Amino acid sequence: MTIGLVSPDMTGSFTGRRAAGPGFWQGTAWQRRAFWRLLWQDTRDRASAYADQESQRLFVFAPVLLGAGILLGDLWRVGIAGPAALLASSIVAGFVLARRGHERLSYMLRCLALVAAGVLLLAVRLAVVAAPVIPSGLPPVTVTGTLGEVELRERDRRYTIDVAEIEGLSRKDTPARVRISWRGAPGEEEPGDTVRLRASLAPPPGPTHPGSYDFSRQMFFERIGGAGYSFTPPEVLGRGGGSWRTDAEALRERIAERVEGRIGGREGAVAAALVTGKRERIPEDVVDALRDAGLAHLLAISGLHMGLVCGFIFFSSRWLLSRSERLTLSLPIKKLAAGCALSAGLFYLVLSGGAWSAQRAFIMAGVACVAILLDRRAVSLRNAAAAALIILFLRPEAVFAPGFQMSFAAVVTLIAAFAAIEERWPRIGTGGPLTKASAFLGGLFLTSLLAGAATGPFAAYHFGRIAVFGLLGNMLAMPIVTLAVMPALVTSLFLMPLGLDGPVLILVGKGIGLVLSIAEWTSSLPGAVRTVPQLDPLGLAVAACGMLTLTLLKAPWRAAGLFLVILAMPLSRMAEVPEVFLSRDLRNVGVRTDGDASLALLSKRRDKFSAESWLQALGKHPNINEQQSFATCTAGICRHPLRRGGELWVLTDRSQLRSACRSAAIVVLRSADESVDRGKCAALLIALRPEGNHPAAGILYTDRGWEIRVATPFAATR
């Protein structure tokens, strides 16, 4: 049997040649070597052609490289000089190599420059937003400043204050902003007012255990250096006003009150949140039902809301302009409609409070509108890349935010999937009403399925729960939101100055009522919510790389992304979950158990938020009342057995420390004492630091015995 080889001096592809059969092994050694040599050449040529194809799409990969640099900069804590020098040298070397014809080396240096730019962006951002943090153990103080934001929540009011002065702190130690809660009756304070109040402040809260969400990271970038509660209502020292921010906040409040007052009940609270972004008015049971039904994204001013508002204005204005034959023939009505949509998006951004999720959504919608103005495709991977680049340049810390990760995961997946479908099965004609309805429902189903699959790993990692029937909830609720609720809300805003918004808001209330009924029914189905134990960040990183490989690459090797997604599943289960949880300042302790309950808690009343977070890390429903209490508690001593053997002792003072060190495996001393000598204690000893504080921590059992892992707040590392 012949082998079908060409002579060694011939070039070309192996395409069309016969594969080596049994006769291959009967050929000469020269023939076998020639076969493998030509196979290697063919594989190398194909890989080179694929690489050249991908290299033409550097702009699409740019946000990924920039984001990788930002993540690297978070690990590699350097100043500005190092990344700046690396960026400059990469650009210069890449330009020189390109002039000399070394395109591939130049391409690699351009990729390196993007990574260096990410490191530099984060370093600059950290330097710009750096501000003092409230010291631990600060007694109650008087705070004076300008009221920046007022959040009217179900149980209290929360104020964000631009600080002018804090009693007992020097100017260089005073944080730029603080966040204070007040549980008393609301006063007449408004954003922009100069206020004074008496409050207890502490540093921004860090993670509740190693690997959990770090609240201090977000507050650091918002320049909030302290949080606490007030003993007195804010005393208004002077009225603000005159700035556009103050006027916009006052307008938001008036519209929220009008919408909520006209509709009433929980439907009115949800409608006010959809218009103004004020979610604090929504009852907790409604939030839980929407979250468990996979509809929590309705409560955040995100790409969905901005897209619906801009889309409604675009198509409505285009339809109105097309009613005039003269305008249609003389003016570019599509571009005019895009301009109207862009203006509406900007107004909605201001009206919704300008939260970062809303800014991200406006940037994405704005890129689409500008693309129409420039005669480009409104929806493409290049436009998504442009939006991501703008966001990362403005706020490089967005790469750590769950909203940014989930938003772009969904957007990129949907664009890539629908582009592939359109390329394979192009649309021919418009079809009749039945065809259009089928296409709408099919598109909604596919959109919900793909978006859920793309955001699922991020939701599981950040929130520890999966809405099992999220696809069903979205299929039932989203047509109502898309076709009725959001268009009616936009219409009501136009009619509100005329006082004609009442009937339209009634329609909005009916639509939201249907959505809430769907959410409650979906969330009440058996097994509607699945809790997920704490996942390893390596698994999330590999899953993200796999999805990016599948969606961004064009060559056949993008199929490797499926392998990465599958590989991420076992990797994500490698997270080390502590055997013992310690809350901040050792206020509460949780010990893992083998029974039906997941934790034995030192206290079921103290620091409930941390205890709920510990249960979520174990993949359990966060119901504190179902957990055990410590086995034995006497005067000053609480004890509980450990699954790995021995006991954990919690002491309120050091009078029993010597006995505890002899008998226990772990000793938690809830008092500050500089004289504690850990070397003389046979047990693992954890005590408050001399200044009276201690970060949250977890204790793991390793080959070397018991080890403590401290969850250091982000603000404390800067």
mmCIF file of C-alpha atoms in Angstrom, residues 333-545:
data_model
loop_
_atom_site.group_PDB
_atom_site.id
_atom_site.type_symbol
_atom_site.label_atom_id
_atom_site.label_comp_id
_atom_site.label_asym_id
_atom_site.label_seq_id
_atom_site.Cartn_x
_atom_site.Cartn_y
_atom_site.Cartn_z
ATOM 1 C CA ILE A 333 -33.244 59.847 10.439
ATOM 2 C CA LYS A 334 -31.373 56.791 11.721
ATOM 3 C CA LYS A 335 -28.543 58.985 12.967
ATOM 4 C CA LEU A 336 -30.998 61.478 14.432
ATOM 5 C CA ALA A 337 -32.694 58.628 16.278
ATOM 6 C CA ALA A 338 -29.300 57.470 17.567
ATOM 7 C CA GLY A 339 -28.638 61.003 18.842
ATOM 8 C CA CYS A 340 -32.000 61.026 20.622
ATOM 9 C CA ALA A 341 -31.241 57.650 22.170
ATOM 10 C CA LEU A 342 -27.820 58.862 23.341
ATOM 11 C CA SER A 343 -29.381 61.941 24.961
ATOM 12 C CA ALA A 344 -32.046 59.794 26.631
ATOM 13 C CA GLY A 345 -29.357 57.466 27.949
ATOM 14 C CA LEU A 346 -27.443 60.411 29.443
ATOM 15 C CA PHE A 347 -30.589 61.717 31.123
ATOM 16 C CA TYR A 348 -31.360 58.250 32.498
ATOM 17 C CA LEU A 349 -27.795 57.994 33.800
ATOM 18 C CA VAL A 350 -28.203 61.228 35.792
ATOM 19 C CA LEU A 351 -31.701 60.287 36.931
ATOM 20 C CA SER A 352 -30.579 56.868 38.161
ATOM 21 C CA GLY A 353 -27.956 58.411 40.411
ATOM 22 C CA GLY A 354 -24.899 57.724 38.266
ATOM 23 C CA ALA A 355 -23.972 54.504 40.046
ATOM 24 C CA TRP A 356 -21.021 52.686 38.557
ATOM 25 C CA SER A 357 -23.194 49.951 37.063
ATOM 26 C CA ALA A 358 -25.272 52.650 35.353
ATOM 27 C CA GLN A 359 -22.120 54.384 34.079
ATOM 28 C CA ARG A 360 -20.910 51.090 32.637
ATOM 29 C CA ALA A 361 -24.274 50.532 30.947
ATOM 30 C CA PHE A 362 -24.304 54.057 29.500
ATOM 31 C CA ILE A 363 -20.800 53.663 28.093
ATOM 32 C CA MET A 364 -21.825 50.450 26.350
ATOM 33 C CA ALA A 365 -25.031 52.003 25.001
ATOM 34 C CA GLY A 366 -23.139 55.161 24.019
ATOM 35 C CA VAL A 367 -20.591 53.173 22.019
ATOM 36 C CA ALA A 368 -23.463 51.525 20.118
ATOM 37 C CA CYS A 369 -25.089 54.903 19.368
ATOM 38 C CA VAL A 370 -21.792 56.445 18.245
ATOM 39 C CA ALA A 371 -21.234 53.430 15.981
ATOM 40 C CA ILE A 372 -24.549 54.202 14.255
ATOM 41 C CA LEU A 373 -23.523 57.849 13.877
ATOM 42 C CA LEU A 374 -20.285 56.692 12.224
ATOM 43 C CA ASP A 375 -22.059 54.178 9.967
ATOM 44 C CA ARG A 376 -20.656 51.175 11.829
ATOM 45 C CA ARG A 377 -22.343 48.108 13.235
ATOM 46 C CA ALA A 378 -24.012 48.998 16.513
ATOM 47 C CA VAL A 379 -23.447 45.590 18.095
ATOM 48 C CA SER A 380 -20.089 43.898 17.562
ATOM 49 C CA LEU A 381 -17.167 42.544 19.518
ATOM 50 C CA ARG A 382 -15.146 45.644 18.617
ATOM 51 C CA ASN A 383 -17.796 47.892 20.175
ATOM 52 C CA ALA A 384 -17.887 45.745 23.309
ATOM 53 C CA ALA A 385 -14.087 45.959 23.441
ATOM 54 C CA ALA A 386 -14.232 49.747 23.057
ATOM 55 C CA ALA A 387 -16.716 50.010 25.940
ATOM 56 C CA ALA A 388 -14.547 47.775 28.136
ATOM 57 C CA LEU A 389 -11.434 49.828 27.345
ATOM 58 C CA ILE A 390 -13.171 53.080 28.259
ATOM 59 C CA ILE A 391 -14.381 51.611 31.543
ATOM 60 C CA LEU A 392 -10.985 50.169 32.471
ATOM 61 C CA PHE A 393 -9.205 53.433 31.671
ATOM 62 C CA LEU A 394 -11.657 55.402 33.812
ATOM 63 C CA ARG A 395 -12.040 52.893 36.641
ATOM 64 C CA PRO A 396 -9.442 50.086 36.492
ATOM 65 C CA GLU A 397 -10.838 48.663 39.743
ATOM 66 C CA ALA A 398 -13.981 47.674 37.814
ATOM 67 C CA VAL A 399 -12.225 44.469 36.764
ATOM 68 C CA PHE A 400 -12.693 43.179 40.340
ATOM 69 C CA ALA A 401 -16.420 44.013 40.446
ATOM 70 C CA PRO A 402 -18.920 41.172 39.962
ATOM 71 C CA GLY A 403 -21.124 43.474 37.888
ATOM 72 C CA PHE A 404 -18.364 44.201 35.383
ATOM 73 C CA GLN A 405 -17.399 40.541 35.075
ATOM 74 C CA MET A 406 -20.956 39.281 34.657
ATOM 75 C CA SER A 407 -22.006 42.099 32.336
ATOM 76 C CA PHE A 408 -19.219 41.612 29.828
ATOM 77 C CA ALA A 409 -19.356 37.830 30.111
ATOM 78 C CA ALA A 410 -22.992 37.973 29.009
ATOM 79 C CA VAL A 411 -22.460 40.645 26.337
ATOM 80 C CA VAL A 412 -19.463 38.989 24.691
ATOM 81 C CA THR A 413 -21.110 35.563 24.748
ATOM 82 C CA LEU A 414 -24.333 36.872 23.190
ATOM 83 C CA ILE A 415 -22.546 38.852 20.476
ATOM 84 C CA ALA A 416 -20.299 35.939 19.514
ATOM 85 C CA ALA A 417 -23.150 33.396 19.579
ATOM 86 C CA PHE A 418 -25.627 35.454 17.542
ATOM 87 C CA ALA A 419 -22.906 36.436 15.062
ATOM 88 C CA ALA A 420 -22.133 32.744 14.517
ATOM 89 C CA ILE A 421 -25.837 31.950 14.109
ATOM 90 C CA GLU A 422 -26.347 34.794 11.641
ATOM 91 C CA GLU A 423 -23.294 33.703 9.653
ATOM 92 C CA ARG A 424 -24.490 30.111 9.456
ATOM 93 C CA TRP A 425 -28.216 30.783 9.036
ATOM 94 C CA PRO A 426 -28.644 34.290 7.575
ATOM 95 C CA ARG A 427 -32.055 35.865 7.803
ATOM 96 C CA ILE A 428 -34.008 36.008 4.539
ATOM 97 C CA GLY A 429 -36.961 38.388 4.485
ATOM 98 C CA THR A 430 -38.938 39.611 7.471
ATOM 99 C CA GLY A 431 -41.723 37.020 7.632
ATOM 100 C CA GLY A 432 -45.220 37.380 8.986
ATOM 101 C CA PRO A 433 -46.451 38.155 12.512
ATOM 102 C CA LEU A 434 -46.244 34.508 13.594
ATOM 103 C CA THR A 435 -42.677 34.271 12.331
ATOM 104 C CA LYS A 436 -41.720 37.457 14.154
ATOM 105 C CA ALA A 437 -43.341 36.260 17.387
ATOM 106 C CA SER A 438 -41.547 32.923 17.117
ATOM 107 C CA ALA A 439 -38.261 34.691 16.436
ATOM 108 C CA PHE A 440 -38.789 36.966 19.459
ATOM 109 C CA LEU A 441 -39.537 34.077 21.821
ATOM 110 C CA GLY A 442 -36.722 31.992 20.385
ATOM 111 C CA GLY A 443 -34.304 34.888 20.739
ATOM 112 C CA LEU A 444 -35.455 35.496 24.317
ATOM 113 C CA PHE A 445 -34.975 31.819 25.162
ATOM 114 C CA LEU A 446 -31.522 31.691 23.605
ATOM 115 C CA THR A 447 -30.526 35.005 25.203
ATOM 116 C CA SER A 448 -31.593 33.842 28.673
ATOM 117 C CA LEU A 449 -29.894 30.481 28.216
ATOM 118 C CA LEU A 450 -26.585 31.914 26.965
ATOM 119 C CA ALA A 451 -26.518 34.800 29.445
ATOM 120 C CA GLY A 452 -27.261 32.424 32.324
ATOM 121 C CA ALA A 453 -24.519 30.028 31.234
ATOM 122 C CA ALA A 454 -22.008 32.872 30.814
ATOM 123 C CA THR A 455 -22.715 34.532 34.161
ATOM 124 C CA GLY A 456 -23.264 31.303 36.128
ATOM 125 C CA PRO A 457 -19.615 30.762 37.178
ATOM 126 C CA PHE A 458 -19.306 34.366 38.364
ATOM 127 C CA ALA A 459 -22.622 34.234 40.262
ATOM 128 C CA ALA A 460 -21.611 30.971 41.929
ATOM 129 C CA TYR A 461 -18.202 32.362 42.934
ATOM 130 C CA HIS A 462 -19.298 35.787 44.203
ATOM 131 C CA PHE A 463 -22.733 35.022 45.668
ATOM 132 C CA GLY A 464 -22.553 31.311 46.496
ATOM 133 C CA ARG A 465 -25.978 30.518 45.065
ATOM 134 C CA ILE A 466 -27.551 29.558 41.755
ATOM 135 C CA ALA A 467 -31.154 30.219 40.737
ATOM 136 C CA VAL A 468 -32.007 26.829 39.260
ATOM 137 C CA PHE A 469 -35.139 28.077 37.521
ATOM 138 C CA GLY A 470 -33.634 31.369 36.392
ATOM 139 C CA LEU A 471 -34.257 30.514 32.741
ATOM 140 C CA LEU A 472 -37.946 29.869 33.457
ATOM 141 C CA GLY A 473 -38.289 33.066 35.477
ATOM 142 C CA ASN A 474 -36.687 35.166 32.761
ATOM 143 C CA MET A 475 -38.758 33.549 30.002
ATOM 144 C CA LEU A 476 -41.975 34.397 31.855
ATOM 145 C CA ALA A 477 -41.072 37.835 33.223
ATOM 146 C CA MET A 478 -38.822 39.469 30.635
ATOM 147 C CA PRO A 479 -41.491 39.849 27.892
ATOM 148 C CA ILE A 480 -43.564 41.838 30.397
ATOM 149 C CA VAL A 481 -40.604 44.017 31.369
ATOM 150 C CA THR A 482 -39.424 44.484 27.773
ATOM 151 C CA LEU A 483 -42.762 45.105 26.071
ATOM 152 C CA ALA A 484 -44.778 46.818 28.795
ATOM 153 C CA VAL A 485 -43.016 47.971 31.966
ATOM 154 C CA MET A 486 -39.945 49.819 30.660
ATOM 155 C CA PRO A 487 -41.650 51.479 27.645
ATOM 156 C CA ALA A 488 -44.473 52.630 29.929
ATOM 157 C CA LEU A 489 -41.998 53.995 32.475
ATOM 158 C CA VAL A 490 -40.179 55.970 29.791
ATOM 159 C CA THR A 491 -43.507 57.306 28.518
ATOM 160 C CA SER A 492 -44.519 58.315 32.054
ATOM 161 C CA LEU A 493 -41.381 60.434 32.394
ATOM 162 C CA PHE A 494 -42.405 62.432 29.311
ATOM 163 C CA LEU A 495 -45.971 62.840 30.620
ATOM 164 C CA MET A 496 -44.985 63.630 34.220
ATOM 165 C CA PRO A 497 -44.409 67.397 33.695
ATOM 166 C CA LEU A 498 -47.925 67.573 32.202
ATOM 167 C CA GLY A 499 -49.502 65.659 35.059
ATOM 168 C CA LEU A 500 -50.731 62.940 32.684
ATOM 169 C CA ASP A 501 -48.561 60.099 33.982
ATOM 170 C CA GLY A 502 -51.185 58.560 36.285
ATOM 171 C CA PRO A 503 -52.851 56.107 33.842
ATOM 172 C CA VAL A 504 -49.485 55.010 32.460
ATOM 173 C CA LEU A 505 -48.093 54.376 35.953
ATOM 174 C CA ILE A 506 -51.132 52.227 36.705
ATOM 175 C CA LEU A 507 -50.122 50.062 33.743
ATOM 176 C CA VAL A 508 -46.585 49.955 35.123
ATOM 177 C CA GLY A 509 -47.872 48.816 38.521
ATOM 178 C CA LYS A 510 -49.940 46.028 36.939
ATOM 179 C CA GLY A 511 -46.940 44.835 34.939
ATOM 180 C CA ILE A 512 -44.627 44.856 37.946
ATOM 181 C CA GLY A 513 -47.265 43.026 39.956
ATOM 182 C CA LEU A 514 -47.240 40.238 37.357
ATOM 183 C CA VAL A 515 -43.449 40.116 37.454
ATOM 184 C CA LEU A 516 -43.432 39.849 41.253
ATOM 185 C CA SER A 517 -46.054 37.085 41.139
ATOM 186 C CA ILE A 518 -43.882 35.187 38.653
ATOM 187 C CA ALA A 519 -40.843 35.703 40.883
ATOM 188 C CA GLU A 520 -42.650 34.430 43.970
ATOM 189 C CA TRP A 521 -44.007 31.386 42.144
ATOM 190 C CA THR A 522 -40.657 30.543 40.564
ATOM 191 C CA SER A 523 -38.706 30.990 43.794
ATOM 192 C CA SER A 524 -41.195 28.768 45.678
ATOM 193 C CA LEU A 525 -40.631 25.767 43.401
ATOM 194 C CA PRO A 526 -38.856 22.826 45.077
ATOM 195 C CA GLY A 527 -35.093 23.176 44.712
ATOM 196 C CA ALA A 528 -35.369 26.677 43.241
ATOM 197 C CA VAL A 529 -32.119 27.786 44.882
ATOM 198 C CA ARG A 530 -28.919 25.802 45.063
ATOM 199 C CA THR A 531 -26.228 27.001 47.410
ATOM 200 C CA VAL A 532 -22.622 26.564 46.349
ATOM 201 C CA PRO A 533 -19.666 26.186 48.734
ATOM 202 C CA GLN A 534 -16.767 28.593 48.524
ATOM 203 C CA LEU A 535 -14.986 28.199 45.188
ATOM 204 C CA ASP A 536 -11.305 28.578 44.430
ATOM 205 C CA PRO A 537 -10.449 31.715 42.415
ATOM 206 C CA LEU A 538 -8.204 29.595 40.178
ATOM 207 C CA GLY A 539 -11.290 27.788 38.896
ATOM 208 C CA LEU A 540 -13.006 31.090 38.076
ATOM 209 C CA ALA A 541 -9.892 32.350 36.263
ATOM 210 C CA VAL A 542 -9.653 29.170 34.166
ATOM 211 C CA ALA A 543 -13.384 29.315 33.368
ATOM 212 C CA ALA A 544 -13.051 32.961 32.289
ATOM 213 C CA CYS A 545 -10.084 32.088 30.054
#
